[in-house]
Short mmCIF file of C-alpha atoms in Angstrom, two decimals:
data_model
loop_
_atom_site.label_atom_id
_atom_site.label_comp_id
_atom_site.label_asym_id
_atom_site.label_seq_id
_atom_site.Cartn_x
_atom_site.Cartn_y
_atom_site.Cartn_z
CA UNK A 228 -47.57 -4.33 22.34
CA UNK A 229 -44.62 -2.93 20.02
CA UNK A 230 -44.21 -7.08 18.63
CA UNK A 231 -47.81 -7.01 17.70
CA UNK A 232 -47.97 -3.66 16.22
CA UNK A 233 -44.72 -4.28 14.00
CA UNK A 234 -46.39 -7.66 12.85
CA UNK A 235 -49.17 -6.11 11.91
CA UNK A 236 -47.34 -3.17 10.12
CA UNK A 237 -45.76 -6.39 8.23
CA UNK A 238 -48.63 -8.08 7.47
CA UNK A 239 -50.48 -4.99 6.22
CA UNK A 240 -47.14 -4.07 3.63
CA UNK A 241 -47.38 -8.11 2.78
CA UNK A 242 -51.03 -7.98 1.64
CA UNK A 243 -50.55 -3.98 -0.40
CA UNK A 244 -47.95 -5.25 -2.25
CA UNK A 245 -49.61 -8.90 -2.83
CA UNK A 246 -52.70 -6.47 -3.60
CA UNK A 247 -50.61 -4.37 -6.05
CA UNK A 248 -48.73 -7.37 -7.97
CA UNK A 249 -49.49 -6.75 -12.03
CA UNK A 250 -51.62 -9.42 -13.37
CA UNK A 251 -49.53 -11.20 -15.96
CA UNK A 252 -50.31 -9.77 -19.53
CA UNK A 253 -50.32 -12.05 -22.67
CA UNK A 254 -50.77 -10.64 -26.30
CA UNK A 255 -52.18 -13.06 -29.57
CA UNK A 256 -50.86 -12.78 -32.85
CA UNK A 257 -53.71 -13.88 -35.99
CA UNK A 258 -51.64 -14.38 -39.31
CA UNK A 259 -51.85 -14.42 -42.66
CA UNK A 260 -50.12 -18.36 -43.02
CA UNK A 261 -48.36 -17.80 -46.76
CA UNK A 262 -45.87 -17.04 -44.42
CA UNK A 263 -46.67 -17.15 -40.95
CA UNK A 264 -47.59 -20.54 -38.82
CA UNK A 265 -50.96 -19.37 -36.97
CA UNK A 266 -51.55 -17.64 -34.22
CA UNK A 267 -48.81 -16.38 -31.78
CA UNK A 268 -48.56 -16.42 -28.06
CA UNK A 269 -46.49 -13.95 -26.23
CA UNK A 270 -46.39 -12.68 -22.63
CA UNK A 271 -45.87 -9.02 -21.82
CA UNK A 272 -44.28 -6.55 -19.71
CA UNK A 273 -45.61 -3.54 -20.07
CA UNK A 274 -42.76 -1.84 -17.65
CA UNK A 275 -40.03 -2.14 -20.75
CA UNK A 276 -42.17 -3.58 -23.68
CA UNK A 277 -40.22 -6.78 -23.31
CA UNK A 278 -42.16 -9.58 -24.64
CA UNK A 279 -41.06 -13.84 -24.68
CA UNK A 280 -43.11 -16.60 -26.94
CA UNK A 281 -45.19 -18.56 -25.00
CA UNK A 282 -46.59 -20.25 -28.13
CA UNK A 283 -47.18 -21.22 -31.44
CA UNK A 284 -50.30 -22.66 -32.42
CA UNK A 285 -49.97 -23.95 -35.90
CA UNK A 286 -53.07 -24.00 -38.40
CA UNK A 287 -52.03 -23.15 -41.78
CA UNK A 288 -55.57 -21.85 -42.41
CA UNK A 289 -55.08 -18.14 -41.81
CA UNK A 290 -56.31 -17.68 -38.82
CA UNK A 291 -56.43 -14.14 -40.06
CA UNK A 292 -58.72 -12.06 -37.10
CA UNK A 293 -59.48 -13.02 -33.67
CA UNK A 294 -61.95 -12.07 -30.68
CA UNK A 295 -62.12 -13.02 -26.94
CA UNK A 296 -65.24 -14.43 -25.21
CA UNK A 297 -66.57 -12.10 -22.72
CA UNK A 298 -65.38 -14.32 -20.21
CA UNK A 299 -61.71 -14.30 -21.36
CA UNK A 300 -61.69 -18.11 -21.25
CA UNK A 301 -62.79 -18.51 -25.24
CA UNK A 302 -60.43 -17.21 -28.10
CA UNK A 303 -61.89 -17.29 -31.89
CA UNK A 304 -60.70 -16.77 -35.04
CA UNK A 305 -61.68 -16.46 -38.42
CA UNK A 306 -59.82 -18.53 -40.93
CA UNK A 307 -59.90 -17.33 -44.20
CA UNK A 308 -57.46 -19.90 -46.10
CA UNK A 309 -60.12 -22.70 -45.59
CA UNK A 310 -63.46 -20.59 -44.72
CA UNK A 311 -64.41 -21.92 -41.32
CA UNK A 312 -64.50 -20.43 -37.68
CA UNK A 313 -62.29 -21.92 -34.55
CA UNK A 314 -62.80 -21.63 -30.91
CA UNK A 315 -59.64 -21.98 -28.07
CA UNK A 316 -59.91 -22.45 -24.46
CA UNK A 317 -57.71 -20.08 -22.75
CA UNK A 318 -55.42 -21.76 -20.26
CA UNK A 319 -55.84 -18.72 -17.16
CA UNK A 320 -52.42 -19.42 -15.49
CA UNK A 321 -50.43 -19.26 -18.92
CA UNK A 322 -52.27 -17.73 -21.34
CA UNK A 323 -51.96 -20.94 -24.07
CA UNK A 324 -54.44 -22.02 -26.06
CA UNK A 325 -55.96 -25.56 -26.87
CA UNK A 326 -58.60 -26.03 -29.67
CA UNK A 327 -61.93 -26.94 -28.99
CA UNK A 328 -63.84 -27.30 -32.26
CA UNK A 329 -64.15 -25.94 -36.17
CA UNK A 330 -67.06 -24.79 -37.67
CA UNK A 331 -67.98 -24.11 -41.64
CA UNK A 332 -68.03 -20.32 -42.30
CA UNK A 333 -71.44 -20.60 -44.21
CA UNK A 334 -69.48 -18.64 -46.63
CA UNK A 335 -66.02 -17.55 -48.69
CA UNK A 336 -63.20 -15.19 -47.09
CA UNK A 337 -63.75 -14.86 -43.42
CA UNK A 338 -62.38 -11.52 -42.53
CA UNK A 339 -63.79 -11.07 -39.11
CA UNK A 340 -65.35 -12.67 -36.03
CA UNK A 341 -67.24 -10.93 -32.96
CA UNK A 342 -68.33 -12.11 -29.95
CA UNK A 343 -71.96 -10.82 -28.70
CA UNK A 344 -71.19 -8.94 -25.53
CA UNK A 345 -73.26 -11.72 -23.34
CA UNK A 346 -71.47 -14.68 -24.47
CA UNK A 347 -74.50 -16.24 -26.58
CA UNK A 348 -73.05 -16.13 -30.25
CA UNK A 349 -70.50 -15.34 -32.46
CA UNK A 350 -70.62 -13.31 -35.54
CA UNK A 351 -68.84 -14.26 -38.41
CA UNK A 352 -67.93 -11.82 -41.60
CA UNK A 353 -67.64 -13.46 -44.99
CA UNK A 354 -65.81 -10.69 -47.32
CA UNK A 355 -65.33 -13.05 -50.36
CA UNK A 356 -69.52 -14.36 -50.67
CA UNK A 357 -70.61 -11.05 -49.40
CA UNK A 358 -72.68 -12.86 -46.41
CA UNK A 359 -72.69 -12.94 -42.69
CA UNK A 360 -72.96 -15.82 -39.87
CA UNK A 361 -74.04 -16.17 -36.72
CA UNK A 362 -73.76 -19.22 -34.36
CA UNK A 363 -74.38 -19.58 -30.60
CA UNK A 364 -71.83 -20.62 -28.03
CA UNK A 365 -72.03 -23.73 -26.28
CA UNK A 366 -71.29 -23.27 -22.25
CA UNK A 367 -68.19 -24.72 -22.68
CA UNK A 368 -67.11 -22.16 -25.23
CA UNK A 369 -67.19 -24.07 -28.41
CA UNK A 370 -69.20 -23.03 -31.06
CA UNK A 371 -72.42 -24.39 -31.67
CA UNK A 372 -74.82 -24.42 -33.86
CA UNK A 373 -75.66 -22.52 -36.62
CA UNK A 374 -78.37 -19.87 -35.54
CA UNK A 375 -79.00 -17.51 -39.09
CA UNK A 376 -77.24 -16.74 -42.34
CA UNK A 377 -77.41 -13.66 -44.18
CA UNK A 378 -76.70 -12.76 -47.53
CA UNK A 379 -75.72 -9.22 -49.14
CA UNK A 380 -77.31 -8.26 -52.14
CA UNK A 381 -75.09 -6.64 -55.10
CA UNK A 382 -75.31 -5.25 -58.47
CA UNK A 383 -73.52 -6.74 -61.39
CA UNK A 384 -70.87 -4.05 -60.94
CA UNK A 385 -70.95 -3.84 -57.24
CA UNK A 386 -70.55 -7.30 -55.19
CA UNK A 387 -70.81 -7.31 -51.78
CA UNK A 388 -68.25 -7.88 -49.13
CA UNK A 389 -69.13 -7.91 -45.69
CA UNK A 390 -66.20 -7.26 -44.06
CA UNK A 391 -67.06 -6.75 -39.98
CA UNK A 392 -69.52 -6.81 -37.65
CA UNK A 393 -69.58 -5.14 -34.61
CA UNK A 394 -72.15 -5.81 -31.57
CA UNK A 395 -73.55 -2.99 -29.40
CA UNK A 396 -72.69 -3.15 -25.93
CA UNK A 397 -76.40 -4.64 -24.48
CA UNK A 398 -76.24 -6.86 -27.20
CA UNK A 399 -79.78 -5.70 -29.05
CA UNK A 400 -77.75 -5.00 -32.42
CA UNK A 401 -75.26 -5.53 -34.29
CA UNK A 402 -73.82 -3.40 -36.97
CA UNK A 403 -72.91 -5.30 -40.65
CA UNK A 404 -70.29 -3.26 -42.83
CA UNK A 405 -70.67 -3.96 -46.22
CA UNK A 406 -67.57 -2.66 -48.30
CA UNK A 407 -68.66 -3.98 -51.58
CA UNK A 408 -72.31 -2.09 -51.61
CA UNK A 409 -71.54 1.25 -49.43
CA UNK A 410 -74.01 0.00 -46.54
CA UNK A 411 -73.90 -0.70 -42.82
CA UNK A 412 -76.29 -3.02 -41.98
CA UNK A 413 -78.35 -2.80 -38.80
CA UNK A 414 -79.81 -5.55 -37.46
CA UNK A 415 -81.81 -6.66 -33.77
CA UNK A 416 -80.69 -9.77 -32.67
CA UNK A 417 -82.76 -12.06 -30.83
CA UNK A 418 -81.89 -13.20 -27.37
CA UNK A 419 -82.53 -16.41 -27.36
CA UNK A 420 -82.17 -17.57 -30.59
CA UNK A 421 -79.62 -15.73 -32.38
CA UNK A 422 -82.36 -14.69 -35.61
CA UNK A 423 -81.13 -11.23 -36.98
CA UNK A 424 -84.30 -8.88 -38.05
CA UNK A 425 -83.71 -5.72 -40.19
CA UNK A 426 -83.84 -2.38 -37.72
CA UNK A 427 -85.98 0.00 -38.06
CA UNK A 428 -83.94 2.02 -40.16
CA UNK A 429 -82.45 -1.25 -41.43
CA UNK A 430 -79.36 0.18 -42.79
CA UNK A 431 -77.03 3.58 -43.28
CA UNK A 432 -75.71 4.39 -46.83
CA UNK A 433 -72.60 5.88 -47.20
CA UNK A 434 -71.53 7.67 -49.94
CA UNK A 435 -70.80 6.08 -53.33
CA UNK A 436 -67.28 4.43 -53.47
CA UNK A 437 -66.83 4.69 -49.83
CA UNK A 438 -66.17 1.13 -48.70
CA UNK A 439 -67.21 0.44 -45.39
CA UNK A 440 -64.74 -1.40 -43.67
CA UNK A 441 -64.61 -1.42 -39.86
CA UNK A 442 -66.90 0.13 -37.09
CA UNK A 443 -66.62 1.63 -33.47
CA UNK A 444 -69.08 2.41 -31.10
CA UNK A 445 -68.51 5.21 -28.65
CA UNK A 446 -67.93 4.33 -25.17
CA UNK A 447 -70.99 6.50 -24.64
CA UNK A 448 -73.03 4.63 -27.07
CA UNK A 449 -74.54 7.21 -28.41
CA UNK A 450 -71.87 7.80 -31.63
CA UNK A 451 -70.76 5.05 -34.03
CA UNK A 452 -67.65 5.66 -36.56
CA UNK A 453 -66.87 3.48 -39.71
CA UNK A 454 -63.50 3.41 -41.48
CA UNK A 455 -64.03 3.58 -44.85
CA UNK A 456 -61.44 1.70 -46.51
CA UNK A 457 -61.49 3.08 -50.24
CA UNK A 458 -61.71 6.69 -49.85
CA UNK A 459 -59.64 6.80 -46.68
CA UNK A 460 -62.58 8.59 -44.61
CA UNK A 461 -64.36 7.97 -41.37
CA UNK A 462 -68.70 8.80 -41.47
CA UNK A 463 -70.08 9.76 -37.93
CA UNK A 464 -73.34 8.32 -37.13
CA UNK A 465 -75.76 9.30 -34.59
CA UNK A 466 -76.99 6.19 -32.65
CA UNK A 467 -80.85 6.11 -32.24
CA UNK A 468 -81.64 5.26 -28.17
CA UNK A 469 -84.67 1.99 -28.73
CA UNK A 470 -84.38 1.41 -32.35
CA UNK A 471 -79.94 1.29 -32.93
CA UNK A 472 -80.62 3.17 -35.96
CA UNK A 473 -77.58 5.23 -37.30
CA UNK A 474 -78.34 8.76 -38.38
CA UNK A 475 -75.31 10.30 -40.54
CA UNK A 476 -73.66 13.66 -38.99
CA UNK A 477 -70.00 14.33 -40.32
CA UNK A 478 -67.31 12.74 -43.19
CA UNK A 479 -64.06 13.82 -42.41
CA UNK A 480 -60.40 12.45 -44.07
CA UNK A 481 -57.89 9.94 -42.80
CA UNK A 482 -55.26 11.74 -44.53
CA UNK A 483 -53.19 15.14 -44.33
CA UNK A 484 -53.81 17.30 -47.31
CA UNK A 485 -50.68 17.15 -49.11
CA UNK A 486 -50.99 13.44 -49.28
CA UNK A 487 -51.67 12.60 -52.65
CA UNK A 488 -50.86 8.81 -53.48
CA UNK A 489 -53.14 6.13 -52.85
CA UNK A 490 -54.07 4.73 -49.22
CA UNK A 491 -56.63 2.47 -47.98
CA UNK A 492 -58.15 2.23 -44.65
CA UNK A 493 -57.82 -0.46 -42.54
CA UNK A 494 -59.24 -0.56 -38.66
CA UNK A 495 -60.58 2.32 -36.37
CA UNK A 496 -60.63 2.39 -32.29
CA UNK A 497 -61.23 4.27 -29.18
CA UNK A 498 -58.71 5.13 -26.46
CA UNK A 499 -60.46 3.80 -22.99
CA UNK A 500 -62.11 7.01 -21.91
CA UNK A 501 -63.66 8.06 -25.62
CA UNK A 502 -61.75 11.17 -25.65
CA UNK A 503 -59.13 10.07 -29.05
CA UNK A 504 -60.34 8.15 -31.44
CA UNK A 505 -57.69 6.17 -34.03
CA UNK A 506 -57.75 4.62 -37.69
CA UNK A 507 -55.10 3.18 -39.74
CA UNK A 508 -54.47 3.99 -42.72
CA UNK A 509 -52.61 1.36 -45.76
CA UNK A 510 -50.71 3.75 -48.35
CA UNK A 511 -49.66 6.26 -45.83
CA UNK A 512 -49.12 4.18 -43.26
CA UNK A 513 -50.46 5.66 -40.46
CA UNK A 514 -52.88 5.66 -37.81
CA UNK A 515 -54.79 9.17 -38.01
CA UNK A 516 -55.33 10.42 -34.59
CA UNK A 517 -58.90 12.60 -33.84
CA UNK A 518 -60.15 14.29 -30.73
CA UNK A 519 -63.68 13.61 -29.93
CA UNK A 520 -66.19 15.45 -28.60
CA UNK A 521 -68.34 13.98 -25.98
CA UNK A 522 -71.76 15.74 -26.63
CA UNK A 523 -71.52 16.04 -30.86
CA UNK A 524 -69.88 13.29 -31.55
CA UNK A 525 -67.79 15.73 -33.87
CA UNK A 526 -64.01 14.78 -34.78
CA UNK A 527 -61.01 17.02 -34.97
CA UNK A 528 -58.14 16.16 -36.33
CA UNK A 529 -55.18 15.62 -33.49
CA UNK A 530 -52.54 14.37 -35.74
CA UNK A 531 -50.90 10.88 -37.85
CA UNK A 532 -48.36 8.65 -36.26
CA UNK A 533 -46.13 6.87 -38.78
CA UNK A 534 -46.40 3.10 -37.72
CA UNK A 535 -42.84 2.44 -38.73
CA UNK A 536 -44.11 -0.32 -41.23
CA UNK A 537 -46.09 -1.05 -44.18
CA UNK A 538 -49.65 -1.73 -44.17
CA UNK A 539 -51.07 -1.43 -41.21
CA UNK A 540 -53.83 -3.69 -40.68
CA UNK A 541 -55.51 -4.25 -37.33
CA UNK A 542 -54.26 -2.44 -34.06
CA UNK A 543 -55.29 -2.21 -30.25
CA UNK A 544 -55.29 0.96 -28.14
CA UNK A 545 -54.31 -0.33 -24.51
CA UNK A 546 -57.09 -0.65 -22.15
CA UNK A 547 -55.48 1.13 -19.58
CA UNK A 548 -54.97 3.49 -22.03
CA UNK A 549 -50.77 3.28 -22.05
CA UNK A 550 -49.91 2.39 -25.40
CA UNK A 551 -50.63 1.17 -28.63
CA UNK A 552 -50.02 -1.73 -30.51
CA UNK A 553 -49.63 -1.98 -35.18
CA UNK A 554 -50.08 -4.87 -37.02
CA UNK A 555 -47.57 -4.10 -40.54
CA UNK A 556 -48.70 -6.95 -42.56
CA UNK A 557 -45.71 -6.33 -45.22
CA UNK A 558 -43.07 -6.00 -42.36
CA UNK A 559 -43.99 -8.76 -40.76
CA UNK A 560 -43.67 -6.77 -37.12
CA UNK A 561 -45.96 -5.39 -34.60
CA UNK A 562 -44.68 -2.24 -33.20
CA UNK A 563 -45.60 -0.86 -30.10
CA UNK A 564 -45.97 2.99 -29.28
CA UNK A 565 -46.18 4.76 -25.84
CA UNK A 566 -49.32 7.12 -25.70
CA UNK A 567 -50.03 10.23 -24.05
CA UNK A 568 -53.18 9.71 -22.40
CA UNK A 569 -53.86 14.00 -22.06
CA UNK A 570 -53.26 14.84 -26.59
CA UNK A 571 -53.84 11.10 -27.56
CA UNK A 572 -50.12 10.83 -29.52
CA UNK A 573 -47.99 8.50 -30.13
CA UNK A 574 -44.32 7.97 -29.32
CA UNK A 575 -42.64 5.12 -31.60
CA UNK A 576 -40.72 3.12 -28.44
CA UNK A 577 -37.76 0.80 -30.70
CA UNK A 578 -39.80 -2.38 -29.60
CA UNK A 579 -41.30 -4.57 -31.73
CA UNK A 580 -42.47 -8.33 -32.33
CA UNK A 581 -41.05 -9.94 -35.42
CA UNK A 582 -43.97 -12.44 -36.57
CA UNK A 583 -44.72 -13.03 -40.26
CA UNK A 584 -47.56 -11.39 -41.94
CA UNK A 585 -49.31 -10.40 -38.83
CA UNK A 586 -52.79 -8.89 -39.12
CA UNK A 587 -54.36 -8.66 -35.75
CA UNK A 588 -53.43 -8.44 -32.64
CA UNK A 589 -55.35 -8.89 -28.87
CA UNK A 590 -54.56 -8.23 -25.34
CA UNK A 591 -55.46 -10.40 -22.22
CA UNK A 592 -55.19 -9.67 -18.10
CA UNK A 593 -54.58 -12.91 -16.62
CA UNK A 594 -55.23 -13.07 -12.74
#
C-alpha cells in the first residue's frame, strides 16, 4: 500500500512540474535593411532576459512592421523598400520562419500590416500614396487575393499618409489613421468579402496638425487612444456599442512640461489588464506612462521611462504583463525593461539585443 501510494505521489510531482514547464518564448525583429538584413529570430528567457539567434531571414526589402495570424502559425510584414506585403509560416517547435508568398502593396511606403482578429484578411497601410489595402488569407496562411483598395483624399498642402490600421476585436471595424489629413477613418468590414463601407460616423477629426499615427483599443472596448505623432499628444475616443463610431473625450500631452525641444510620437499600447496605458515618444525618447480609468476612459499621467536609446519606434508591453520591450531605431538595440504590474513603471534591466535599425518588435508562446 505504501509502494503504490509513493508511486503515485511520484507520478502526481512528474505531471505538476511537466504541467508547469514554460512554453519556449521566441521574439521577431522587423528592420529597416539600409543597415539591417530582415527580420530577426531570437528565443527568450524571460527568467534573466537572456536571449540566442535562432535566425536571420534575409530580404533586403525592409521588412519594416510585422503582425501574427490569430493562429500564431502566419507571420506578415510590411515591406516598405519595395512596396509589397509577405506572409511566413511559423515553424511551432522552433519558432523559424519560411516564406510563403509576396503580394503588391496596391500602394507606396508600407508602414503597417494587421491581421483581422478572425483570420480572414490582412490590412495593409500605405504611408507614402496615402491609401489602404486589404486582402484575404488563404487557409494555408498565404495571402490571397486582393479584396478592396482605398484611397485618402488630400489637399494640395496636406497629403495623406495612412499610417496604421487597427481592427476591433469582433472584427466589424477597423480603424484607418491618417497622419497626413488629421482623420481616423472608420470603416465596417464585410465578413465575407473583405469590402470596407464608411461607418456611420465615417471618421473622427483630430485637431489641426495633429498627425494621427497609431491606435489602441481598450481591452474593454469601449475606449480607443491614437498617438499623435506631430504634436506629441494622445485623443481619447469614446467607442459607439453597434455603429464603432469614435466620439472625442480628452487630449492630453506625451511630454513633461519643461520639455521644450522637438519630439514626435511613435506607437501607443496597453498593459494586459487595461489599467497603464504607454506611448513612445521620438525627441525625448521616452515611453510616457498613463493610468487609466476603467469607467471614463480618462488618462492620468503616471510618469516617462527613458528608453536608453534614440528613437523609439515600435514597442510591446508583455502579455503577461512582466516587462517591456523598445525598438531605438538610431541605436540599433532593443532594450528590455522590468515592469511593475501595481504603478505601471519601468525599470531599465542592462539587457539588450544589438540588431541594426530595428523598428518593431513581436512576441510568440510556443507550446
Amino acid at each position: 500500500m505504501k509502494r503504490t501510494i509513493l508511486s503515485f505521489i511520484l507520478l502526481l510531482s512528474a505531471m505538476t512540474a511537466f504541467a508547469q514547464k514554460p512554453k519556449k518564448e521566441i521574439l521577431y525583429l522587423g528592420t529597416y535593411t539600409q543597415k539591417g538584413e530582415g527580420i530577426y529570430v531570437y528565443e527568450f528567457d524571460r527568467s534573466d532576459y537572456s536571449f540566442k539567434e535562432l535566425q536571420v531571414l534575409t530580404s533586403k526589402t525592409s521588412p519594416s512592421f510585422l503582425e501574427f495570424h490569430p493562429n500564431k502559425k502566419y507571420l506578415y510584414a510590411a515591406n516598405e523598400g519595395n512596396s509589397t506585403v509577405s506572409a511566413y509560416a511559423i515553424d511551432q517547435t522552433s519558432g523559424k520562419l519560411t516564406a510563403l508568398n509576396t503580394q503588391p502593396a496596391q500602394g507606396r511606403g508600407p508602414c503597417h500590416v494587421s491581421v483581422d482578429p478572425k483570420g480572414r484578411f490582412i490590412y495593409l497601410s500605405n504611408y507614402g500614396s496615402g491609401d489602404l489595402a486589404v486582402y484575404k488569407l488563404n487557409q494555408d496562411g498565404s495571402i490571397g487575393a486582393l479584396a478592396d483598395t482605398i484611397q485618402d483624399k488630400g489637399r494640395p498642402d496636406q497629403k495623406p499618409h495612412m499610417h496604421s490600421i487597427i481592427p476591433s476585436a469582433d472584427g466589424k471595424y477597423i480603424y484607418a489613421s491618417d497622419l497626413g489629413i488629421d482623420k481616423i477613418m472608420v470603416y465596417a468590414v464585410d465578413p465575407k468579402t473583405g469590402k470596407l463601407t464608411p461607418g456611420a460616423v465615417p471618421y473622427a477629426e483630430v485637431k489641426a496638425g495633429d498627425g494621427p499615427r497609431h491606435f489602441a483599443i481598450h481591452p474593454n472596448g469601449n475606449f480607443g487612444y491614437s498617438a499623435c505623432e506631430l504634436a506629441s499628444v494622445v485623443n481619447s475616443f469614446k467607442i459607439v456599442k453597434g455603429s464603432g463610431a469614435l466620439v472625442p473625450f480628452e487630449r492630453v500631452t506625451m511630454l513633461p512640461s519643461d520639455f521644450t525641444s522637438k519630439s514626435y510620437a511613435a506607437d501607443i499600447h496597453f498593459s494586459p489588464d487595461g489599467k497603464f496605458l504607454y506611448a513612445s515618444n521620438r525627441g525625448h525618447e521616452s515611453l510616457a506612462i498613463y493610468a487609466v480609468d476603467a469607467k471614463t476612459g480618462k488618462l492620468t499621467v503616471a510618469g516617462h521611462a527613458d528608453t536608453h536609446g534614440k528613437h523609439p519606434r515600435n514597442f510591446l508591453i508583455d502579455a503577461k504583463g512582466e516587462f517591456a520591450i523598445v525598438t531605438n531605431r538610431d541605436n540599433d538595440n532593443a532594450v528590455f525593461f522590468k515592469r511593475d504590474a501595481a504603478t505601471g513603471q519601468l525599470t531599465y534591466t542592462g539587457k539588450e539585443i544589438s540588431a541594426p535599425t530595428p523598428v518593431c518588435v513581436k512576441q510568440l508562446f510556443l507550446n
